[in-house]
XYZ file of C-alpha atoms in Angstrom:
567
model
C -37.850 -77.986 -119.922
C -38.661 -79.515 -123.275
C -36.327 -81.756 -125.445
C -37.340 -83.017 -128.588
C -35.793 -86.294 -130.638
C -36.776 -88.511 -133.559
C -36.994 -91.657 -130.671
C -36.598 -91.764 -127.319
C -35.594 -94.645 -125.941
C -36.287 -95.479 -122.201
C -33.691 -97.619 -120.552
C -30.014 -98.010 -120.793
C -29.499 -101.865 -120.050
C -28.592 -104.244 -122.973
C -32.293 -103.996 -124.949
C -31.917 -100.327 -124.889
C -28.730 -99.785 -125.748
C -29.044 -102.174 -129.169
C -31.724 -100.291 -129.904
C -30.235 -97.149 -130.007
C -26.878 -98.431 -131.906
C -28.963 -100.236 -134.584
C -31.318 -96.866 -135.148
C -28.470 -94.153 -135.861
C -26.753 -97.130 -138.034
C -30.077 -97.562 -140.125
C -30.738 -94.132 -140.154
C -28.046 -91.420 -138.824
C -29.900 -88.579 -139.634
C -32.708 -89.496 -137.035
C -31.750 -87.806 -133.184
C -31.688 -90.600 -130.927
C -31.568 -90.130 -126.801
C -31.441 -92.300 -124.254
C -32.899 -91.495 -120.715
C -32.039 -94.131 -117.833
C -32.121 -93.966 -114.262
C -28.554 -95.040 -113.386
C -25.682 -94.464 -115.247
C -25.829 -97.194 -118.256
C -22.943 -99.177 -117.556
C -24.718 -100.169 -114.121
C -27.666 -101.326 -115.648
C -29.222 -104.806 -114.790
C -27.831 -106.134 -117.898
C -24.476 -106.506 -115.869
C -26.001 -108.575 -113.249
C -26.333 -111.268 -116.001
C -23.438 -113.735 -115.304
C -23.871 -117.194 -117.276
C -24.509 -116.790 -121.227
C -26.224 -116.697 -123.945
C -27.831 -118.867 -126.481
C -27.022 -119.348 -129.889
C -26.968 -122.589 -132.113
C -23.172 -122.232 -133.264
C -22.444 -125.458 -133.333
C -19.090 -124.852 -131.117
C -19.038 -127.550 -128.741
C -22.104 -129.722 -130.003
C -21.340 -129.450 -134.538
C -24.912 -131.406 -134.671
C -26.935 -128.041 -132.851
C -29.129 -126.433 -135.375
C -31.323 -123.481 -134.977
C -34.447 -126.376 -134.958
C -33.440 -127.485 -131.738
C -33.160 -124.136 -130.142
C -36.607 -123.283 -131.174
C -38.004 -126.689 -129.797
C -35.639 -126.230 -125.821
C -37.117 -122.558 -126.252
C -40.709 -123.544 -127.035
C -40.808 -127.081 -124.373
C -39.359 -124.572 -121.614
C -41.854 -122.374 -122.171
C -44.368 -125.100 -120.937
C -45.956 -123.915 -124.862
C -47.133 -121.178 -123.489
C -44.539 -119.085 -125.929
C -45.626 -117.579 -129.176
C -43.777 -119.898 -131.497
C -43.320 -117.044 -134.298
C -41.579 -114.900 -131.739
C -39.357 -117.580 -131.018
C -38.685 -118.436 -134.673
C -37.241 -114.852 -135.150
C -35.571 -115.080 -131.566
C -33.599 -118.215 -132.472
C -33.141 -118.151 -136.077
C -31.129 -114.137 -135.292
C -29.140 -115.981 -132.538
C -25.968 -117.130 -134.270
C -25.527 -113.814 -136.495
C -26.320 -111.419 -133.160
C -24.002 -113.190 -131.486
C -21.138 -112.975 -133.988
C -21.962 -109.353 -134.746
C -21.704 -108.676 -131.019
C -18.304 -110.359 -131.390
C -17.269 -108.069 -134.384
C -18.046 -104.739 -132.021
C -15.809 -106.171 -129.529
C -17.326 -108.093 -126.882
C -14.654 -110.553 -125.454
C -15.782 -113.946 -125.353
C -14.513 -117.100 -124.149
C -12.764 -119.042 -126.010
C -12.539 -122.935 -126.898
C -8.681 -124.734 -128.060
C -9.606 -124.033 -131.592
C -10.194 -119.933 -131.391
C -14.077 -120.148 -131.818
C -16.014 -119.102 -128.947
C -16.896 -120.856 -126.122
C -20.023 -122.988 -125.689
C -21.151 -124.517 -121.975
C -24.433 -126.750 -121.371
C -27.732 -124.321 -119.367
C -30.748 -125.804 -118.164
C -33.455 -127.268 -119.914
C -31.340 -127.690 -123.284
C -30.287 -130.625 -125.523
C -27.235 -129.575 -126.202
C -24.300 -126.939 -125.461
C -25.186 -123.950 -127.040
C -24.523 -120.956 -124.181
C -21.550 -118.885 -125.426
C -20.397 -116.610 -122.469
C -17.515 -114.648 -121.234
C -16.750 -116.332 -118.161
C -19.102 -115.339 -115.504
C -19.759 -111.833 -116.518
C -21.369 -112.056 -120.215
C -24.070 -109.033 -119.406
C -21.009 -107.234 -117.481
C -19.073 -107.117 -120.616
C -21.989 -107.109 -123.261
C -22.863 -103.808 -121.648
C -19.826 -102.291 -122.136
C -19.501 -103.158 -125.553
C -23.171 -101.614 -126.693
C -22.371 -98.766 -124.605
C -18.787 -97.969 -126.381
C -20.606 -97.977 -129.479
C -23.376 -95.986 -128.725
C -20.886 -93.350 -127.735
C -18.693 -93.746 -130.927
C -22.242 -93.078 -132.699
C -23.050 -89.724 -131.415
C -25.867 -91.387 -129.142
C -27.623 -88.823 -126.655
C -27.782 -90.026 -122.861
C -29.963 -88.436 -120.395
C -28.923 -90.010 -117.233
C -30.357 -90.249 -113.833
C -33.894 -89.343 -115.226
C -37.083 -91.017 -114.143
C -39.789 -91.891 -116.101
C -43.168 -90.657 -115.126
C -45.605 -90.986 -117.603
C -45.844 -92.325 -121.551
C -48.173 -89.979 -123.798
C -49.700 -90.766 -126.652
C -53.067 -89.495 -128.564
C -55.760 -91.314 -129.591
C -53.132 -94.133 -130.204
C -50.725 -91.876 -131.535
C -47.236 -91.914 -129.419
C -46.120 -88.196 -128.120
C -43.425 -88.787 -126.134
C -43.024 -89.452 -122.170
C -42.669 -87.421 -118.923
C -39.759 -87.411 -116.435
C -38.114 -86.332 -113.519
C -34.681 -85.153 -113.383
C -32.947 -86.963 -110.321
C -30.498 -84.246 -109.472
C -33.030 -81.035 -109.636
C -36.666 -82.732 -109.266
C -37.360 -81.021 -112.193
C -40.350 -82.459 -114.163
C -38.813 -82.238 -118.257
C -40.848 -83.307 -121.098
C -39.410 -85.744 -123.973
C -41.378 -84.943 -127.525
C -41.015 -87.954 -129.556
C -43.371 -89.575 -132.511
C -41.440 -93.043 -131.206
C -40.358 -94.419 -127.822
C -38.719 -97.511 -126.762
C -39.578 -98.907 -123.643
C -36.833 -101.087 -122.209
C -36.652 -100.376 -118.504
C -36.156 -104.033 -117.237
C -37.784 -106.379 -114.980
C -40.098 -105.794 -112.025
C -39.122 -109.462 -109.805
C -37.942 -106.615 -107.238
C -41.553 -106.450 -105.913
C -40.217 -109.700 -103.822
C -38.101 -106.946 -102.159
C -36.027 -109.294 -99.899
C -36.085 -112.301 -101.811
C -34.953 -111.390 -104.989
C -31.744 -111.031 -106.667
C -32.823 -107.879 -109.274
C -31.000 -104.563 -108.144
C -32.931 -102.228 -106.244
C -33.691 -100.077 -109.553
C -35.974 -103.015 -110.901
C -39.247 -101.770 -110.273
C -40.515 -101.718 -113.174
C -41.337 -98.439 -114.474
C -41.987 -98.955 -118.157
C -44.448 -101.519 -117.239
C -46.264 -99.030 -115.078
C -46.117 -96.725 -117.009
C -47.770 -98.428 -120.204
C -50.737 -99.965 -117.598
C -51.631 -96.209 -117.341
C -51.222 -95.508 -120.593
C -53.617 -98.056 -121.254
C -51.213 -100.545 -122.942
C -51.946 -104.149 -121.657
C -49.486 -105.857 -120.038
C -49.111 -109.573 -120.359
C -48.802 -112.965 -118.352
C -47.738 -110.905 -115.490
C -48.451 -113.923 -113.580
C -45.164 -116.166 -114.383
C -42.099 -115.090 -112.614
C -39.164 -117.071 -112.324
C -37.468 -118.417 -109.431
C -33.907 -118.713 -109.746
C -32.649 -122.083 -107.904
C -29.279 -120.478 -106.876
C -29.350 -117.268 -104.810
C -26.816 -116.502 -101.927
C -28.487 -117.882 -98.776
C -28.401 -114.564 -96.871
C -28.615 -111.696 -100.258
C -30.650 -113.322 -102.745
C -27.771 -112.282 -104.860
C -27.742 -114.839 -108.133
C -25.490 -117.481 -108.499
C -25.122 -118.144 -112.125
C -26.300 -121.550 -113.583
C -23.215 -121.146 -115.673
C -21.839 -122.878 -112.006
C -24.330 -126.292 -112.684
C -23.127 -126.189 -116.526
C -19.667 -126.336 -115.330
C -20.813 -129.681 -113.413
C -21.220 -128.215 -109.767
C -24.203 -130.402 -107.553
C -26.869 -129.449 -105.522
C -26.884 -131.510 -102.539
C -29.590 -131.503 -99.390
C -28.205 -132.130 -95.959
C -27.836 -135.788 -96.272
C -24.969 -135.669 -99.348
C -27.865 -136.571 -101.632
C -27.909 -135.323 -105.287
C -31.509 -134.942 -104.469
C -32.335 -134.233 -108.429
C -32.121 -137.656 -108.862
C -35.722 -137.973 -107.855
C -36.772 -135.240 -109.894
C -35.099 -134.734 -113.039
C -33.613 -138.000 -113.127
C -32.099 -137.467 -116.807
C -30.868 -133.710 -116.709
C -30.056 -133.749 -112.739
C -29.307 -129.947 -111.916
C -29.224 -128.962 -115.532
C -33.421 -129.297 -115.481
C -35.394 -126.066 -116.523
C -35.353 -123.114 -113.665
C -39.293 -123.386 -112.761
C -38.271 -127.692 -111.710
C -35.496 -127.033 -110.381
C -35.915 -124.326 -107.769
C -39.187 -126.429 -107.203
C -37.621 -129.274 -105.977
C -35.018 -127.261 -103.784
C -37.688 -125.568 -102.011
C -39.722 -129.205 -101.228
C -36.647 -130.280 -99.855
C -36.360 -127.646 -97.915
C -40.232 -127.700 -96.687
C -39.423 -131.590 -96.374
C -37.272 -130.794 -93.686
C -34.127 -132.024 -95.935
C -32.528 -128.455 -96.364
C -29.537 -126.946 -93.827
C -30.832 -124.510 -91.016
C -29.144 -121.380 -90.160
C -29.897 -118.254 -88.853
C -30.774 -116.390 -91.587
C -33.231 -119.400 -92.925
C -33.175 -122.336 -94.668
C -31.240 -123.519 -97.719
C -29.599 -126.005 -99.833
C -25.903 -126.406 -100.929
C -24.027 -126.083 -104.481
C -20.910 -127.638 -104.659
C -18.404 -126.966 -106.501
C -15.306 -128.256 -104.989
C -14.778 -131.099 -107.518
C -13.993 -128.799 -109.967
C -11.109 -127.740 -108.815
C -9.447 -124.561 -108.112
C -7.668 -123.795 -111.541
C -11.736 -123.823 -113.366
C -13.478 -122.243 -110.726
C -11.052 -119.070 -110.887
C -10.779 -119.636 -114.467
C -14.544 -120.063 -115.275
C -16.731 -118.812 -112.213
C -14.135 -115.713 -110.986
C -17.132 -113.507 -110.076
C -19.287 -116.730 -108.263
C -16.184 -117.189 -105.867
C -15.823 -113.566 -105.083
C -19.302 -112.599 -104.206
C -19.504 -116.025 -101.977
C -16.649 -115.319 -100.036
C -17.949 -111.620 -99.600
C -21.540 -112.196 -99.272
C -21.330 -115.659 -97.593
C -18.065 -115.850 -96.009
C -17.820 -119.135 -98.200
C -14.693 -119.944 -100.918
C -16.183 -122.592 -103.071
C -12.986 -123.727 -104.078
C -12.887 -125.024 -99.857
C -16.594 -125.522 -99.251
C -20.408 -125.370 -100.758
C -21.841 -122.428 -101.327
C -25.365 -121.739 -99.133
C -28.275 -121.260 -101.855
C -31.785 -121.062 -102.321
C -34.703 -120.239 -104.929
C -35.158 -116.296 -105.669
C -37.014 -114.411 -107.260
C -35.520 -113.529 -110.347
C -37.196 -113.026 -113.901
C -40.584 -111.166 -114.909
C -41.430 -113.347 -118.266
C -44.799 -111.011 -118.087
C -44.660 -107.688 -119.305
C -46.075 -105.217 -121.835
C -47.862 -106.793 -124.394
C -45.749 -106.670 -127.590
C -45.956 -108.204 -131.053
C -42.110 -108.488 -132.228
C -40.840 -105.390 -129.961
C -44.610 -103.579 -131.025
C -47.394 -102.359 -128.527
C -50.905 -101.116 -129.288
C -49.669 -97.448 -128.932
C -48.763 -96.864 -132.333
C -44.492 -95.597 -132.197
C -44.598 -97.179 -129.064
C -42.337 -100.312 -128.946
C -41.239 -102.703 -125.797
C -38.021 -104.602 -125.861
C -36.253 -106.652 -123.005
C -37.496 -107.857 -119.640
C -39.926 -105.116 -119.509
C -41.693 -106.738 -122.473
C -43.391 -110.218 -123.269
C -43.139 -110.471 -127.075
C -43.500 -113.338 -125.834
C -40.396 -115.697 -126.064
C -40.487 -116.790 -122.674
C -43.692 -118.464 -121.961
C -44.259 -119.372 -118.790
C -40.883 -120.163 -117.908
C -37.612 -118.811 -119.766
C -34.564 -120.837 -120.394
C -31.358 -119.454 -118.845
C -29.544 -117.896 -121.544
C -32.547 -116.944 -123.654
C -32.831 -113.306 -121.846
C -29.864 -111.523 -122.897
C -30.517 -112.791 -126.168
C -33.982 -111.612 -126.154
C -32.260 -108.015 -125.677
C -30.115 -108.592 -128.495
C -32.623 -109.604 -130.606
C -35.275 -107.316 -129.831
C -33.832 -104.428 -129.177
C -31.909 -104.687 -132.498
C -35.180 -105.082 -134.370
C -36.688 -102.209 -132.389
C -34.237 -99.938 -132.880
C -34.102 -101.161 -136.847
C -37.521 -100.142 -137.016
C -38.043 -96.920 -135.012
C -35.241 -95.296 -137.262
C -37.647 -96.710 -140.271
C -40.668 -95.752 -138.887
C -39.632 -91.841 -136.922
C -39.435 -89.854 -140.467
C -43.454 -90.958 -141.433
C -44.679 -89.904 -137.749
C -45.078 -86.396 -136.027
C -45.403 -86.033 -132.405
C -47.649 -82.709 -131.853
C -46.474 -82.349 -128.513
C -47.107 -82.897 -124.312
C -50.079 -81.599 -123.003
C -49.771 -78.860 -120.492
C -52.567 -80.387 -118.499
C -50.717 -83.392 -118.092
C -47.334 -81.909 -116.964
C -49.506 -80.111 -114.590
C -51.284 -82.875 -113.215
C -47.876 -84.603 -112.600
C -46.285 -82.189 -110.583
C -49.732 -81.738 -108.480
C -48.964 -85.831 -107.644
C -45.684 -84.748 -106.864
C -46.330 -82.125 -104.336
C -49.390 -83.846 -103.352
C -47.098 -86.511 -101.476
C -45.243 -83.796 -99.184
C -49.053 -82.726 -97.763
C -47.876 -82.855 -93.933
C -51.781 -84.559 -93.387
C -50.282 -87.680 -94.787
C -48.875 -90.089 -92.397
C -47.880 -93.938 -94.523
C -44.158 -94.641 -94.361
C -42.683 -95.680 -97.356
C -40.063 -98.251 -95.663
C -43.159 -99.900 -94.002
C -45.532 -100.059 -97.181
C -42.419 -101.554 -99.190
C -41.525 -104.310 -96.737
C -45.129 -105.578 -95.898
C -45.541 -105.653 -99.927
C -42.331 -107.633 -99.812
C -43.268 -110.232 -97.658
C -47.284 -110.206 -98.790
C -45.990 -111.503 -102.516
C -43.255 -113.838 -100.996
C -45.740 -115.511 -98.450
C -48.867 -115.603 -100.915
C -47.690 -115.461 -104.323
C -44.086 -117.035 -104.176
C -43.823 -120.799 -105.652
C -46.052 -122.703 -104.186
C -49.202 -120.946 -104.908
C -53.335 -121.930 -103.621
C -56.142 -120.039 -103.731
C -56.638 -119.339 -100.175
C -53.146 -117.963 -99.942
C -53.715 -116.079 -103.493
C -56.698 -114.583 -102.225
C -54.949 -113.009 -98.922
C -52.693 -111.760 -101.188
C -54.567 -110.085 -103.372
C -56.758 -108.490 -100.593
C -53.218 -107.352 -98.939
C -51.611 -105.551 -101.983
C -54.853 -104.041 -102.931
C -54.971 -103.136 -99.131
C -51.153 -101.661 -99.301
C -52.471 -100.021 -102.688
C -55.259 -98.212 -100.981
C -52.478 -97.208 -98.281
C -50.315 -95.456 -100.568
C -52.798 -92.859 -101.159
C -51.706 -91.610 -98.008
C -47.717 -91.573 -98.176
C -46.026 -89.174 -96.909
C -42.722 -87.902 -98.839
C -40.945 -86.339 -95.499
C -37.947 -84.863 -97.641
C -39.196 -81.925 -99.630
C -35.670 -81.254 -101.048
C -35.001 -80.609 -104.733
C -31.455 -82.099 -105.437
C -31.140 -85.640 -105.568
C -34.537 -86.254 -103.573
C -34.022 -90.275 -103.209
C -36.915 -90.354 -100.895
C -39.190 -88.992 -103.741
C -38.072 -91.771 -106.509
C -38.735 -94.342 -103.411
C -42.140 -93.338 -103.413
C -42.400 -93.192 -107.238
C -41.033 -96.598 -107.313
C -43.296 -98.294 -104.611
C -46.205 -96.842 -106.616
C -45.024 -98.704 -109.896
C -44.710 -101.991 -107.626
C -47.593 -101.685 -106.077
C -49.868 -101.399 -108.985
C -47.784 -104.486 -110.855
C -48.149 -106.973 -108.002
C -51.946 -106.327 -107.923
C -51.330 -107.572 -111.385
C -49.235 -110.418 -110.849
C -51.581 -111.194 -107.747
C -54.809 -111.022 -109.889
C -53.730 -113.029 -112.533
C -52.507 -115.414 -110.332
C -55.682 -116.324 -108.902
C -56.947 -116.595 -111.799
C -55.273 -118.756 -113.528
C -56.652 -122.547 -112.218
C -53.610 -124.826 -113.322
C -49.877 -125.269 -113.259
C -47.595 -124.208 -115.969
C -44.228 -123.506 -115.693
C -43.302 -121.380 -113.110
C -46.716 -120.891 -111.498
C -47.235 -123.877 -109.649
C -50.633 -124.170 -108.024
C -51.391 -126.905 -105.378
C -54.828 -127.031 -106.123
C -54.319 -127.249 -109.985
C -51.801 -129.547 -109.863
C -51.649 -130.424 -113.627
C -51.562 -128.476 -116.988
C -55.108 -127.382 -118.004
C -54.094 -127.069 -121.852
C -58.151 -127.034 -122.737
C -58.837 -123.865 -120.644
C -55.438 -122.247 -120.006
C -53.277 -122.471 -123.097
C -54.110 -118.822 -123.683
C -52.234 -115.567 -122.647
C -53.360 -113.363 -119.232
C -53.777 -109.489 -120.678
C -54.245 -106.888 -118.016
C -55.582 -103.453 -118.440
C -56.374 -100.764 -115.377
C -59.306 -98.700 -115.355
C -59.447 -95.133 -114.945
C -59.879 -95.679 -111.228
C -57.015 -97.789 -110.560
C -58.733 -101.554 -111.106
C -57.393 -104.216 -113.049
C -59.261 -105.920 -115.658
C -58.425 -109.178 -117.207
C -58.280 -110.230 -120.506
C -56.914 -113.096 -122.412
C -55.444 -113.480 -126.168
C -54.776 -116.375 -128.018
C -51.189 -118.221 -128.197
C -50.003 -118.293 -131.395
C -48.785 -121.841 -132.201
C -46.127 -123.507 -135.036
C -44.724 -126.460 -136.267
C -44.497 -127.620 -132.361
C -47.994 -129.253 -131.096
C -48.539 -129.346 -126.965
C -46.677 -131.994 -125.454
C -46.440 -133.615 -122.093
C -43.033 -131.823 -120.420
C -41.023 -133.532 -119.469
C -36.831 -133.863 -118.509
């Protein structure tokens, strides 16, 4: 089956669903549809619990738009492209307020203004949330919208492929879910905004299970580069036993992190901003005190504790409702009685496809959200910075694909190319294949955690690049055991180890190769910021058969020289 729309966007979570409000409100006459593997309200964009940032001036009347730009660019560890974070900051206060206007409930402070709380790595209080479910109800809001617009959805479709010619974008291939159908998407524009890929960590991460980056995949085979793929963010605070995050909206609201002496152990660290230090530092220091021998033991491994008893009971149902229930039903903990059991996970993909303000190299192609590096993020994002980075970018995107759809003509999907999809398909139910997809996903799992995790050296680096490319070379023989048609989850398992696979030989590759520390990629044997050789941008590309090649591009600097970080 073929449909055919002005822009297609790919991805339902926050980024996407901006995108597609802002294009039928700059343009209603373009056809807008929006294919997403889950049903959009269960998105990632939910899972996002603690804020986001804007310089309103709320809580702290001195904040200015300056000193967002500067937490933004110093968290990066400069590695961000300081125009990108210009635009990022400078849309923050009026985003935010619009996003207000369409509904979105936020907290609120005395005075009716809405509510500001302190996040890591920032000089002042400038995170406005709803309590601890800001993506949860952000969501909702975009997606009402969308659906009082006349938006098109296409859910429970996966993406297979993104075609373009000679540069030119024609539109992308997918998979219907519930039939196995392959159905072609015509489109002169397409939005990628498909969300993270930190679920290559498998058992240590808190993304959902549908983070596997797809859209990132998919552009590498395109031949779009993708970006910096080797900084990904450890969150300090995941549940002990799930991974599952615990907001740092719960250290802005004053709770400790304590080893199992009773030490505030940030003390030694991070003497001035304690547990409110930037995500790579913190979750740094938890896991040396847990290698240290400092952390609490238990059966399903080691961790550290966040308290938040001194709070009270009245703020932490008031402020951190969602924190307490999934503690109590994930850890059999009420933090209102007792810590909560934590520990760093893997959490945030700052690397991505390689965009310039939301554009790729694919001309009609654009990348918005986690999926992308624009790059706002550096080497290590500030919490509260990535739902506003879907706010801001996908609004732009979706500004300028309605601008840009009437002056471009897709000519259509090759035949050969739907062909040569389905023969991949059917290729994995040849009964001479004999890999197990449960096996190939869990040794991937633990190769990246083991050899590419937070503590990273080249010996390790090396053994785990020669075991994904190893787990790569595996998957050629994977063997898809159920050959039926509706709702075939082994098939999108297999589809969605492939798109891991290939990005954590990327995230593996450029890891190695990158000989220094800078925010969260922390090597032992490069202890110390190599600004002379490193302050540049990783860029891979794959090769017809299946290699990556590296690259690098400039950073593009501003009014903010490199600094010694410090907090």
């Amino acid at each position: 089956m073929e449909h055919k729309f002005d822009i297609v966007i790919v991805g339902a979570g926050g980024g996407g669903l901006f995108a597609a409000l802002e294009a039928v409100r700059t343009n209603p006459r373009v056809s807008v549809a929006v294919i997403s593997k889950v049903y959009p309200t269960r998105s990632h964009t939910s899972a996002a619990q603690g804020g986001v940032n804007a310089a309103l001036g709320n809580k702290d009347r001195d904040d200015t738009v300056d000193l967002h730009v500067f937490d933004t660019v110093k968290g990066s560890d400069y590695l961000a492209d300081q125009d990108a974070v210009d635009y990022l900051c400078s849309q923050a206060p009026s985003v935010v307020r619009e996003l207000e206007n369409l509904g979105a409930p936020f907290s609120r402070f005395a005075d009716g203004t809405i509510a500001q709380r302190p996040f890591g790595g920032t000089v002042k209080d400038r995170c406005c949330y709803c309590a601890d479910k800001t993506g949860h109800t952000l969501l909702h809001t975009l997606f009402e919208q969308c659906l009082r617009r006349g938006v098109t959805f296409f859910n429970e479709y996966f993406l297979l492929s993104l075609e373009h010619a000679d540069g030119d974008c024609q539109g992308v291939i997918t998979l219907n879910m519930a039939t196995s159908a392959i159905e072609t998407f015509v489109a002169p524009v397409v939005i990628l905004a498909t969300g993270g890929h930190a679920k290559m960590y498998w058992n240590r991460s808190s993304n959902a299970a549908g983070n596997t980056g797809d859209g990132q995949a998919a552009a590498l085979r395109a031949g779009i580069p993708l970006k910096d793929m080797e900084f990904i963010q450890f969150h300090p605070t995941g549940l002990r036993k799930s991974g599952l995050l615990v907001t740092e909206g719960a250290r802005g609201e004053g709770g400790y992190l304590l080893n199992r002496h009773g030490e505030r152990f940030m003390v030694r660290y991070a003497p001035q901003k304690m547990e409110l230090g930037p995500r790579d530092l913190v979750a740094r220091s938890m896991e040396t005190e847990i290698i240290e021998g400092n952390g609490f033991e238990s059966d399903a491994g080691s961790y550290i504790e966040l308290d938040l008893r001194h709070l009270g009971a009245e703020a932490i149902k008031k402020k951190l409702p969602q924190i307490r229930e999934l503690s109590m039903h994930f850890e059999g903990v009420d933090p209102i009685a007792e810590p909560i059991p934590v520990r760093p996970t893997a959490h945030y993909s700052m690397g991505g496809i390689d965009a310039h303000m939301a554009k790729t190299a694919v001309r009609g192609v654009f990348a918005v959200g986690e999926c992308a590096c624009v790059s706002v993020h550096g080497a290590n994002r500030l919490g509260g910075n990535s739902l506003l980075d879907i706010l801001v970018f996908g609004k732009r995107a979706g500004q300028e694909a309605a601008e840009e759809a009437p002056r471009r003509r897709a000519l259509g999907i090759p035949p050969g190319a739907v062909a040569g999809m389905a023969d991949e398909i059917r290729s994995y139910a040849n009964p001479e294949r004999y890999e197990r997809y449960g096996i190939i996903r869990e040794e991937m799992g633990k190769a990246m955690g083991d050899n590419v995790g937070i503590y990273r050296v080249e010996e390790r680096l090396r053994t785990g690049v020669e075991e994904i490319l190893a787990l790569r070379e595996r998957f050629r023989r994977i063997r898809l055991f159920d050959t039926g048609t509706v709702y075939n989850t082994n098939l999108i398992q297999i589809l969605e180890l492939k798109n891991m696979l290939d990005l954590a030989s990327c995230v593996a590759i450029t890891a190695l190769a990158r000989q220094e520390s800078r925010g969260s990629h922390y090597r032992e044997d490069f202890p110390r910021r190599d600004d002379g050789a490193w302050h540049i941008h990783s860029l891979c590309t794959m090769e017809r058969d299946g290699e990556v090649r590296l690259g690098h591009k400039p950073v593009t600097m501003g009014k903010y020289s490199l600094e010694t970080r410090s907090y």
